Structures are given as C-alpha cells and as structure tokens.
C-alpha cells in the first residue's frame, strides 16, 4: 500500500505530459505547414519565434513532472518508481505554465484557420495577468506601501475599536449574570 499515492501522481503526470505533447506536436505542425504552404519558408520563422515561450514552459514541465523509473528486475522487465515528479495538478506555477501552453496553442489554431499572425496578440494576456496577480499580492501583503503618510494619519483611528464582547459588557454595565434564589 505504501507508495500508492506516488504511483497515482506518476500516472497522472505521465498522462498530462502525453496529452500536452500530442497537442503541441499536432497543432504546431499544422501551423508550420500552413505558413509554409501559404507564404513560403521565410514566414515559418515567425511561428517558431512566437512559440519559444511555450516550448520553454513545456520543457520545464517535462523536466519537473516526468516520473523516473529504475529497472529493478531486468529479466522480468519490472520497473521501480524512483521519483514521481512534481505534481502537475497541484496548481501554482505549473498551472500558469500550462496556461501559457494552452494560450499559445489557441493562437496557433487561430493562425491555421485565419492565416494571420494577429492572433498572437492574445499572448499578451499572460504577462498582463502576471502583473495583475503581482499587484494584487503587493496590495495584500504590503497595504501601506501604496498609501501616503497623510492618508495613513487620516485613516488611523484615535481609539482602537472594541470587540462585540466588550460592547455587550458595557451595555450590561458589568452586572453579574448569576441569579440567587
């Protein structure tokens, strides 16, 4: 039973990477063939150049997420799981890298269907989203960094606010709640 979860993670990672590789090879080959047949060899350099960030993200996902096996019994062909790889479904940076891959594939499909490179302006959504997330994190963890000192003086209350319990006790007048017969 031990190691069952790592085997599941390894199987999921292998399936995700296989799906990504199949999509990338199919769509990228369609894009290159479309550009090569419509405009010649020189126009195929643009899609290659625009797909460099996608290929870098795919390479990083491959290196970190691919499970590694070791042959434990060469005669029977049994393999032992050495490293299941980083969980590709865990979120965080892996999700952002997969988003970059999917947005690039969408832009490639737009290039194939409409024979225009203007679809690649959608790739600008990725850095804009990253800047938005960084700005949000900055506001969340450093709220005083953007406010000026005059604004802080105006918004700082002279007396700290009281909790609900303190307000109830003041309302009761600190009378005891115990009743004697």
PDB file of C-alpha atoms in Angstrom:
ATOM      1  CA  UNK A   1       0.000   0.000   0.000  1.00  0.00           C
ATOM      2  CA  UNK A   2       2.891   2.332   0.684  1.00  0.00           C
ATOM      3  CA  UNK A   3       3.673   4.433  -2.340  1.00  0.00           C
ATOM      4  CA  UNK A   4       0.222   4.089  -3.874  1.00  0.00           C
ATOM      5  CA  UNK A   5      -0.313   7.856  -3.919  1.00  0.00           C
ATOM      6  CA  UNK A   6       3.070   8.440  -5.536  1.00  0.00           C
ATOM      7  CA  UNK A   7       2.162   5.882  -8.222  1.00  0.00           C
ATOM      8  CA  UNK A   8      -1.103   7.765  -8.843  1.00  0.00           C
ATOM      9  CA  UNK A   9       0.765  11.061  -9.132  1.00  0.00           C
ATOM     10  CA  UNK A  10       3.263   9.457 -11.518  1.00  0.00           C
ATOM     11  CA  UNK A  11       0.451   8.066 -13.684  1.00  0.00           C
ATOM     12  CA  UNK A  12      -1.381  11.428 -13.761  1.00  0.00           C
ATOM     13  CA  UNK A  13       1.824  13.288 -14.619  1.00  0.00           C
ATOM     14  CA  UNK A  14       2.615  10.876 -17.444  1.00  0.00           C
ATOM     15  CA  UNK A  15      -0.922  11.231 -18.835  1.00  0.00           C
ATOM     16  CA  UNK A  16      -0.839  15.048 -18.640  1.00  0.00           C
ATOM     17  CA  UNK A  17       2.549  15.217 -20.345  1.00  0.00           C
ATOM     18  CA  UNK A  18       1.444  12.803 -23.077  1.00  0.00           C
ATOM     19  CA  UNK A  19      -1.661  14.898 -23.744  1.00  0.00           C
ATOM     20  CA  UNK A  20       0.389  18.112 -23.887  1.00  0.00           C
ATOM     21  CA  UNK A  21       2.952  16.574 -26.251  1.00  0.00           C
ATOM     22  CA  UNK A  22       0.301  15.238 -28.610  1.00  0.00           C
ATOM     23  CA  UNK A  23      -1.474  18.616 -28.741  1.00  0.00           C
ATOM     24  CA  UNK A  24       1.725  20.598 -29.233  1.00  0.00           C
ATOM     25  CA  UNK A  25       3.103  18.366 -31.985  1.00  0.00           C
ATOM     26  CA  UNK A  26      -0.206  18.242 -33.876  1.00  0.00           C
ATOM     27  CA  UNK A  27      -1.072  21.942 -33.690  1.00  0.00           C
ATOM     28  CA  UNK A  28       2.473  23.228 -34.190  1.00  0.00           C
ATOM     29  CA  UNK A  29       2.954  21.024 -37.260  1.00  0.00           C
ATOM     30  CA  UNK A  30      -0.354  22.293 -38.690  1.00  0.00           C
ATOM     31  CA  UNK A  31       0.756  25.876 -38.100  1.00  0.00           C
ATOM     32  CA  UNK A  32       4.139  25.389 -39.731  1.00  0.00           C
ATOM     33  CA  UNK A  33       2.633  23.584 -42.712  1.00  0.00           C
ATOM     34  CA  UNK A  34       0.003  26.314 -43.178  1.00  0.00           C
ATOM     35  CA  UNK A  35       2.587  29.091 -43.076  1.00  0.00           C
ATOM     36  CA  UNK A  36       4.991  27.191 -45.314  1.00  0.00           C
ATOM     37  CA  UNK A  37       2.393  26.433 -47.998  1.00  0.00           C
ATOM     38  CA  UNK A  38       0.781  29.869 -47.939  1.00  0.00           C
ATOM     39  CA  UNK A  39       3.783  32.215 -47.737  1.00  0.00           C
ATOM     40  CA  UNK A  40       6.955  30.176 -48.136  1.00  0.00           C
ATOM     41  CA  UNK A  41       9.853  29.186 -45.969  1.00  0.00           C
ATOM     42  CA  UNK A  42      10.673  32.639 -44.579  1.00  0.00           C
ATOM     43  CA  UNK A  43       7.225  33.060 -42.996  1.00  0.00           C
ATOM     44  CA  UNK A  44       7.663  29.887 -40.928  1.00  0.00           C
ATOM     45  CA  UNK A  45      10.240  31.656 -38.749  1.00  0.00           C
ATOM     46  CA  UNK A  46       7.609  33.840 -37.056  1.00  0.00           C
ATOM     47  CA  UNK A  47       5.587  30.958 -35.584  1.00  0.00           C
ATOM     48  CA  UNK A  48       8.796  29.295 -34.430  1.00  0.00           C
ATOM     49  CA  UNK A  49       9.904  32.507 -32.720  1.00  0.00           C
ATOM     50  CA  UNK A  50       6.495  33.094 -31.126  1.00  0.00           C
ATOM     51  CA  UNK A  51       6.356  29.526 -29.802  1.00  0.00           C
ATOM     52  CA  UNK A  52       9.650  29.749 -27.897  1.00  0.00           C
ATOM     53  CA  UNK A  53       7.944  30.652 -24.553  1.00  0.00           C
ATOM     54  CA  UNK A  54       5.522  27.757 -24.985  1.00  0.00           C
ATOM     55  CA  UNK A  55       8.345  25.355 -25.746  1.00  0.00           C
ATOM     56  CA  UNK A  56      10.315  26.588 -22.719  1.00  0.00           C
ATOM     57  CA  UNK A  57       7.300  26.053 -20.454  1.00  0.00           C
ATOM     58  CA  UNK A  58       6.770  22.612 -21.953  1.00  0.00           C
ATOM     59  CA  UNK A  59      10.433  21.761 -21.351  1.00  0.00           C
ATOM     60  CA  UNK A  60      10.197  22.849 -17.698  1.00  0.00           C
ATOM     61  CA  UNK A  61       7.008  20.842 -17.215  1.00  0.00           C
ATOM     62  CA  UNK A  62       8.703  17.836 -18.791  1.00  0.00           C
ATOM     63  CA  UNK A  63      11.820  18.073 -16.618  1.00  0.00           C
ATOM     64  CA  UNK A  64       9.972  18.579 -13.347  1.00  0.00           C
ATOM     65  CA  UNK A  65       6.897  16.439 -13.899  1.00  0.00           C
ATOM     66  CA  UNK A  66       8.161  13.350 -15.730  1.00  0.00           C
ATOM     67  CA  UNK A  67       8.274  10.306 -13.416  1.00  0.00           C
ATOM     68  CA  UNK A  68      11.610   8.492 -13.233  1.00  0.00           C
ATOM     69  CA  UNK A  69      11.825   4.707 -13.114  1.00  0.00           C
ATOM     70  CA  UNK A  70      14.643   2.277 -12.408  1.00  0.00           C
ATOM     71  CA  UNK A  71      14.830  -1.291 -13.675  1.00  0.00           C
ATOM     72  CA  UNK A  72      14.506  -3.498 -10.581  1.00  0.00           C
ATOM     73  CA  UNK A  73      14.481  -6.865 -12.334  1.00  0.00           C
ATOM     74  CA  UNK A  74      15.937  -6.880 -15.826  1.00  0.00           C
ATOM     75  CA  UNK A  75      14.904 -10.488 -16.536  1.00  0.00           C
ATOM     76  CA  UNK A  76      11.198  -9.807 -15.912  1.00  0.00           C
ATOM     77  CA  UNK A  77      11.137  -6.211 -17.111  1.00  0.00           C
ATOM     78  CA  UNK A  78       9.871  -4.805 -13.821  1.00  0.00           C
ATOM     79  CA  UNK A  79      10.377  -1.149 -13.052  1.00  0.00           C
ATOM     80  CA  UNK A  80      10.636   0.570  -9.704  1.00  0.00           C
ATOM     81  CA  UNK A  81       9.407   4.140  -9.270  1.00  0.00           C
ATOM     82  CA  UNK A  82      12.322   6.310  -8.180  1.00  0.00           C
ATOM     83  CA  UNK A  83      10.771   9.773  -8.433  1.00  0.00           C
ATOM     84  CA  UNK A  84       7.150  10.561  -9.292  1.00  0.00           C
ATOM     85  CA  UNK A  85       7.987  14.118 -10.347  1.00  0.00           C
ATOM     86  CA  UNK A  86       6.385  17.311  -9.195  1.00  0.00           C
ATOM     87  CA  UNK A  87       2.584  17.060  -9.132  1.00  0.00           C
ATOM     88  CA  UNK A  88       1.372  18.827 -12.285  1.00  0.00           C
ATOM     89  CA  UNK A  89      -2.136  19.200 -10.874  1.00  0.00           C
ATOM     90  CA  UNK A  90      -1.035  20.971  -7.714  1.00  0.00           C
ATOM     91  CA  UNK A  91      -1.585  24.474  -9.068  1.00  0.00           C
ATOM     92  CA  UNK A  92       0.776  27.396  -8.709  1.00  0.00           C
ATOM     93  CA  UNK A  93       3.439  27.875 -11.352  1.00  0.00           C
ATOM     94  CA  UNK A  94       2.627  24.631 -13.114  1.00  0.00           C
ATOM     95  CA  UNK A  95      -0.885  25.904 -13.784  1.00  0.00           C
ATOM     96  CA  UNK A  96       0.485  29.162 -15.172  1.00  0.00           C
ATOM     97  CA  UNK A  97       2.890  27.273 -17.421  1.00  0.00           C
ATOM     98  CA  UNK A  98       0.094  25.047 -18.698  1.00  0.00           C
ATOM     99  CA  UNK A  99      -1.974  28.196 -19.326  1.00  0.00           C
ATOM    100  CA  UNK A 100       0.853  29.644 -21.416  1.00  0.00           C
ATOM    101  CA  UNK A 101       0.992  26.410 -23.415  1.00  0.00           C
ATOM    102  CA  UNK A 102      -2.783  26.401 -23.999  1.00  0.00           C
ATOM    103  CA  UNK A 103      -2.928  30.092 -24.959  1.00  0.00           C
ATOM    104  CA  UNK A 104      -0.079  29.558 -27.432  1.00  0.00           C
ATOM    105  CA  UNK A 105      -1.871  26.565 -28.913  1.00  0.00           C
ATOM    106  CA  UNK A 106      -5.036  28.637 -29.256  1.00  0.00           C
ATOM    107  CA  UNK A 107      -3.048  31.334 -31.073  1.00  0.00           C
ATOM    108  CA  UNK A 108      -1.581  28.683 -33.354  1.00  0.00           C
ATOM    109  CA  UNK A 109      -5.082  27.432 -34.186  1.00  0.00           C
ATOM    110  CA  UNK A 110      -6.143  30.991 -34.995  1.00  0.00           C
ATOM    111  CA  UNK A 111      -3.135  31.260 -37.287  1.00  0.00           C
ATOM    112  CA  UNK A 112      -4.057  27.990 -39.011  1.00  0.00           C
ATOM    113  CA  UNK A 113      -7.736  28.828 -39.546  1.00  0.00           C
ATOM    114  CA  UNK A 114      -7.440  32.517 -40.469  1.00  0.00           C
ATOM    115  CA  UNK A 115      -3.859  32.675 -41.851  1.00  0.00           C
ATOM    116  CA  UNK A 116      -2.977  35.764 -39.837  1.00  0.00           C
ATOM    117  CA  UNK A 117      -0.439  36.273 -37.077  1.00  0.00           C
ATOM    118  CA  UNK A 118      -2.673  38.812 -35.299  1.00  0.00           C
ATOM    119  CA  UNK A 119      -3.902  36.049 -33.021  1.00  0.00           C
ATOM    120  CA  UNK A 120      -0.571  36.250 -31.248  1.00  0.00           C
ATOM    121  CA  UNK A 121      -1.646  39.477 -29.580  1.00  0.00           C
ATOM    122  CA  UNK A 122      -3.629  37.210 -27.233  1.00  0.00           C
ATOM    123  CA  UNK A 123      -0.309  36.033 -25.788  1.00  0.00           C
ATOM    124  CA  UNK A 124      -0.019  39.482 -24.222  1.00  0.00           C
ATOM    125  CA  UNK A 125      -2.792  38.395 -21.871  1.00  0.00           C
ATOM    126  CA  UNK A 126      -0.291  36.197 -19.990  1.00  0.00           C
ATOM    127  CA  UNK A 127       2.118  38.975 -18.876  1.00  0.00           C
ATOM    128  CA  UNK A 128      -0.830  41.271 -18.151  1.00  0.00           C
ATOM    129  CA  UNK A 129      -2.343  38.607 -15.907  1.00  0.00           C
ATOM    130  CA  UNK A 130       1.006  38.089 -14.166  1.00  0.00           C
ATOM    131  CA  UNK A 131       1.330  41.826 -13.476  1.00  0.00           C
ATOM    132  CA  UNK A 132      -2.236  41.877 -12.168  1.00  0.00           C
ATOM    133  CA  UNK A 133      -1.518  38.982  -9.798  1.00  0.00           C
ATOM    134  CA  UNK A 134       1.732  40.602  -8.616  1.00  0.00           C
ATOM    135  CA  UNK A 135      -0.045  43.908  -7.984  1.00  0.00           C
ATOM    136  CA  UNK A 136      -2.761  42.084  -6.044  1.00  0.00           C
ATOM    137  CA  UNK A 137      -0.146  40.265  -3.955  1.00  0.00           C
ATOM    138  CA  UNK A 138       1.660  43.531  -3.283  1.00  0.00           C
ATOM    139  CA  UNK A 139      -1.576  45.126  -2.077  1.00  0.00           C
ATOM    140  CA  UNK A 140      -2.369  42.089   0.040  1.00  0.00           C
ATOM    141  CA  UNK A 141       0.994  41.771   1.795  1.00  0.00           C
ATOM    142  CA  UNK A 142       2.143  45.404   1.760  1.00  0.00           C
ATOM    143  CA  UNK A 143      -1.006  47.520   2.199  1.00  0.00           C
ATOM    144  CA  UNK A 144       0.852  50.591   3.480  1.00  0.00           C
ATOM    145  CA  UNK A 145       3.291  50.712   0.574  1.00  0.00           C
ATOM    146  CA  UNK A 146       0.891  52.451  -1.791  1.00  0.00           C
ATOM    147  CA  UNK A 147      -0.799  54.767   0.715  1.00  0.00           C
ATOM    148  CA  UNK A 148       0.811  58.092   1.559  1.00  0.00           C
ATOM    149  CA  UNK A 149       1.603  59.190   5.122  1.00  0.00           C
ATOM    150  CA  UNK A 150      -1.146  61.828   5.060  1.00  0.00           C
ATOM    151  CA  UNK A 151      -3.701  59.172   4.133  1.00  0.00           C
ATOM    152  CA  UNK A 152      -2.469  56.963   6.952  1.00  0.00           C
ATOM    153  CA  UNK A 153      -2.813  59.796   9.502  1.00  0.00           C
ATOM    154  CA  UNK A 154      -6.406  60.444   8.438  1.00  0.00           C
ATOM    155  CA  UNK A 155      -7.482  56.814   8.466  1.00  0.00           C
ATOM    156  CA  UNK A 156      -5.809  55.843  11.743  1.00  0.00           C
ATOM    157  CA  UNK A 157      -8.450  55.974  14.493  1.00  0.00           C
ATOM    158  CA  UNK A 158      -7.601  57.712  17.759  1.00  0.00           C
ATOM    159  CA  UNK A 159      -9.122  54.898  19.809  1.00  0.00           C
ATOM    160  CA  UNK A 160      -8.963  51.217  18.904  1.00  0.00           C
ATOM    161  CA  UNK A 161     -12.307  49.653  18.114  1.00  0.00           C
ATOM    162  CA  UNK A 162     -13.908  47.457  20.733  1.00  0.00           C
ATOM    163  CA  UNK A 163     -14.940  43.896  20.271  1.00  0.00           C
ATOM    164  CA  UNK A 164     -18.544  42.734  20.440  1.00  0.00           C
ATOM    165  CA  UNK A 165     -17.942  41.198  23.819  1.00  0.00           C
ATOM    166  CA  UNK A 166     -16.635  44.462  25.226  1.00  0.00           C
ATOM    167  CA  UNK A 167     -19.627  46.369  23.829  1.00  0.00           C
ATOM    168  CA  UNK A 168     -22.092  43.895  25.391  1.00  0.00           C
ATOM    169  CA  UNK A 169     -20.392  44.138  28.764  1.00  0.00           C
ATOM    170  CA  UNK A 170     -20.548  47.938  28.682  1.00  0.00           C
ATOM    171  CA  UNK A 171     -24.210  47.799  27.742  1.00  0.00           C
ATOM    172  CA  UNK A 172     -24.994  45.479  30.655  1.00  0.00           C
ATOM    173  CA  UNK A 173     -22.955  47.617  32.989  1.00  0.00           C
ATOM    174  CA  UNK A 174     -20.820  44.680  34.002  1.00  0.00           C
ATOM    175  CA  UNK A 175     -23.673  43.226  36.043  1.00  0.00           C
ATOM    176  CA  UNK A 176     -23.260  39.652  37.031  1.00  0.00           C
ATOM    177  CA  UNK A 177     -25.477  37.142  35.255  1.00  0.00           C
ATOM    178  CA  UNK A 178     -25.887  34.832  38.246  1.00  0.00           C
ATOM    179  CA  UNK A 179     -29.303  34.827  39.949  1.00  0.00           C
ATOM    180  CA  UNK A 180     -29.676  33.715  43.520  1.00  0.00           C
ATOM    181  CA  UNK A 181     -32.935  32.246  44.839  1.00  0.00           C
TER     182      UNK A 181
END
